[in-house]
Amino acid sequence: AGGLSFLVSKTESKLFSAGDEIAVMELKGEKWSAKISTKVQAIREIEPDIANGFPYKVWRISCHITQIDPVSKKYLEKFIFERIK
């Protein structure tokens, strides 16, 4: 299916480990929402710099989508491809 990443603080990063399964994660767009299941693939520390504009370190939680219904997948793909242009 694909994947997604999100950023968390140092304290929140301790709640996640590679291999963790997230049974229900809700994604929300302007006119749609989807409930998906994911598996944490990696946790990476991101240093602040001029390019990313972060004022302090953050941790990127990268997940692989393990379950998504076909209708939600269609809306998610449309959302992504509209922003790639």
Short mmCIF file of C-alpha atoms in Angstrom, two decimals:
data_model
loop_
_atom_site.label_atom_id
_atom_site.label_comp_id
_atom_site.label_asym_id
_atom_site.label_seq_id
_atom_site.Cartn_x
_atom_site.Cartn_y
_atom_site.Cartn_z
CA ALA A 1 0.00 0.00 0.00
CA GLY A 2 2.67 2.56 0.88
CA GLY A 3 3.59 4.51 3.91
CA LEU A 4 3.60 7.73 5.85
CA SER A 5 5.69 9.58 8.38
CA PHE A 6 4.91 11.96 11.19
CA LEU A 7 6.99 14.04 13.58
CA VAL A 8 6.98 13.82 17.37
CA SER A 9 8.88 15.27 20.31
CA LYS A 10 11.65 13.43 22.17
CA THR A 11 9.22 12.49 24.96
CA GLU A 12 6.62 11.17 22.49
CA SER A 13 9.27 9.24 20.51
CA LYS A 14 9.72 6.95 23.53
CA LEU A 15 6.18 5.67 22.97
CA PHE A 16 7.19 4.08 19.62
CA SER A 17 9.54 1.25 18.64
CA ALA A 18 10.39 -0.20 15.23
CA GLY A 19 8.04 -3.11 14.59
CA ASP A 20 5.16 -1.68 16.65
CA GLU A 21 1.76 -2.15 15.09
CA ILE A 22 -0.69 0.73 15.23
CA ALA A 23 -4.09 -0.92 14.95
CA VAL A 24 -6.08 2.19 14.09
CA MET A 25 -4.71 5.47 12.79
CA GLU A 26 -7.09 8.07 11.39
CA LEU A 27 -6.06 10.25 8.46
CA LYS A 28 -8.15 13.34 7.74
CA GLY A 29 -8.27 15.44 4.59
CA GLU A 30 -10.48 18.43 3.92
CA LYS A 31 -13.34 16.31 2.57
CA TRP A 32 -12.42 12.75 3.53
CA SER A 33 -11.06 10.60 6.34
CA ALA A 34 -9.72 7.08 6.51
CA LYS A 35 -8.91 4.62 9.26
CA ILE A 36 -5.79 2.59 8.50
CA SER A 37 -3.48 0.12 10.23
CA THR A 38 0.27 0.63 10.15
CA LYS A 39 3.56 -0.86 11.30
CA VAL A 40 6.41 1.34 12.52
CA GLN A 41 9.39 0.82 10.19
CA ALA A 42 11.89 3.33 11.55
CA ILE A 43 12.42 6.14 14.02
CA ARG A 44 14.93 8.81 13.01
CA GLU A 45 16.22 11.82 14.88
CA ILE A 46 16.04 14.99 12.77
CA GLU A 47 18.41 17.83 13.68
CA PRO A 48 17.17 21.39 13.22
CA ASP A 49 18.67 23.28 10.28
CA ILE A 50 17.89 26.05 7.83
CA ALA A 51 16.43 23.64 5.26
CA ASN A 52 13.79 22.11 7.54
CA GLY A 53 13.15 25.19 9.68
CA PHE A 54 12.74 23.21 12.89
CA PRO A 55 13.73 25.17 16.02
CA TYR A 56 14.65 21.95 17.90
CA LYS A 57 15.22 18.22 17.34
CA VAL A 58 12.25 16.13 16.32
CA TRP A 59 11.82 12.42 15.70
CA ARG A 60 10.32 11.10 12.46
CA ILE A 61 8.16 8.00 12.87
CA SER A 62 8.02 6.18 9.52
CA CYS A 63 5.22 3.67 9.06
CA HIS A 64 4.16 1.15 6.44
CA ILE A 65 0.42 0.96 5.78
CA THR A 66 -0.68 -2.61 6.43
CA GLN A 67 -4.42 -2.20 5.99
CA ILE A 68 -6.55 0.33 4.12
CA ASP A 69 -9.90 -0.14 2.44
CA PRO A 70 -10.05 0.40 -1.37
CA VAL A 71 -12.16 3.58 -1.20
CA SER A 72 -9.87 5.21 1.37
CA LYS A 73 -6.82 4.19 -0.69
CA LYS A 74 -8.32 5.93 -3.72
CA TYR A 75 -8.88 9.17 -1.76
CA LEU A 76 -5.40 9.00 -0.22
CA GLU A 77 -3.75 8.49 -3.63
CA LYS A 78 -5.75 11.40 -5.07
CA PHE A 79 -4.70 13.60 -2.13
CA ILE A 80 -1.02 12.71 -2.62
CA PHE A 81 -0.94 13.08 -6.41
CA GLU A 82 -2.68 16.48 -6.27
CA ARG A 83 0.18 17.75 -4.13
CA ILE A 84 3.00 16.25 -6.21
CA LYS A 85 2.15 18.38 -9.27
#
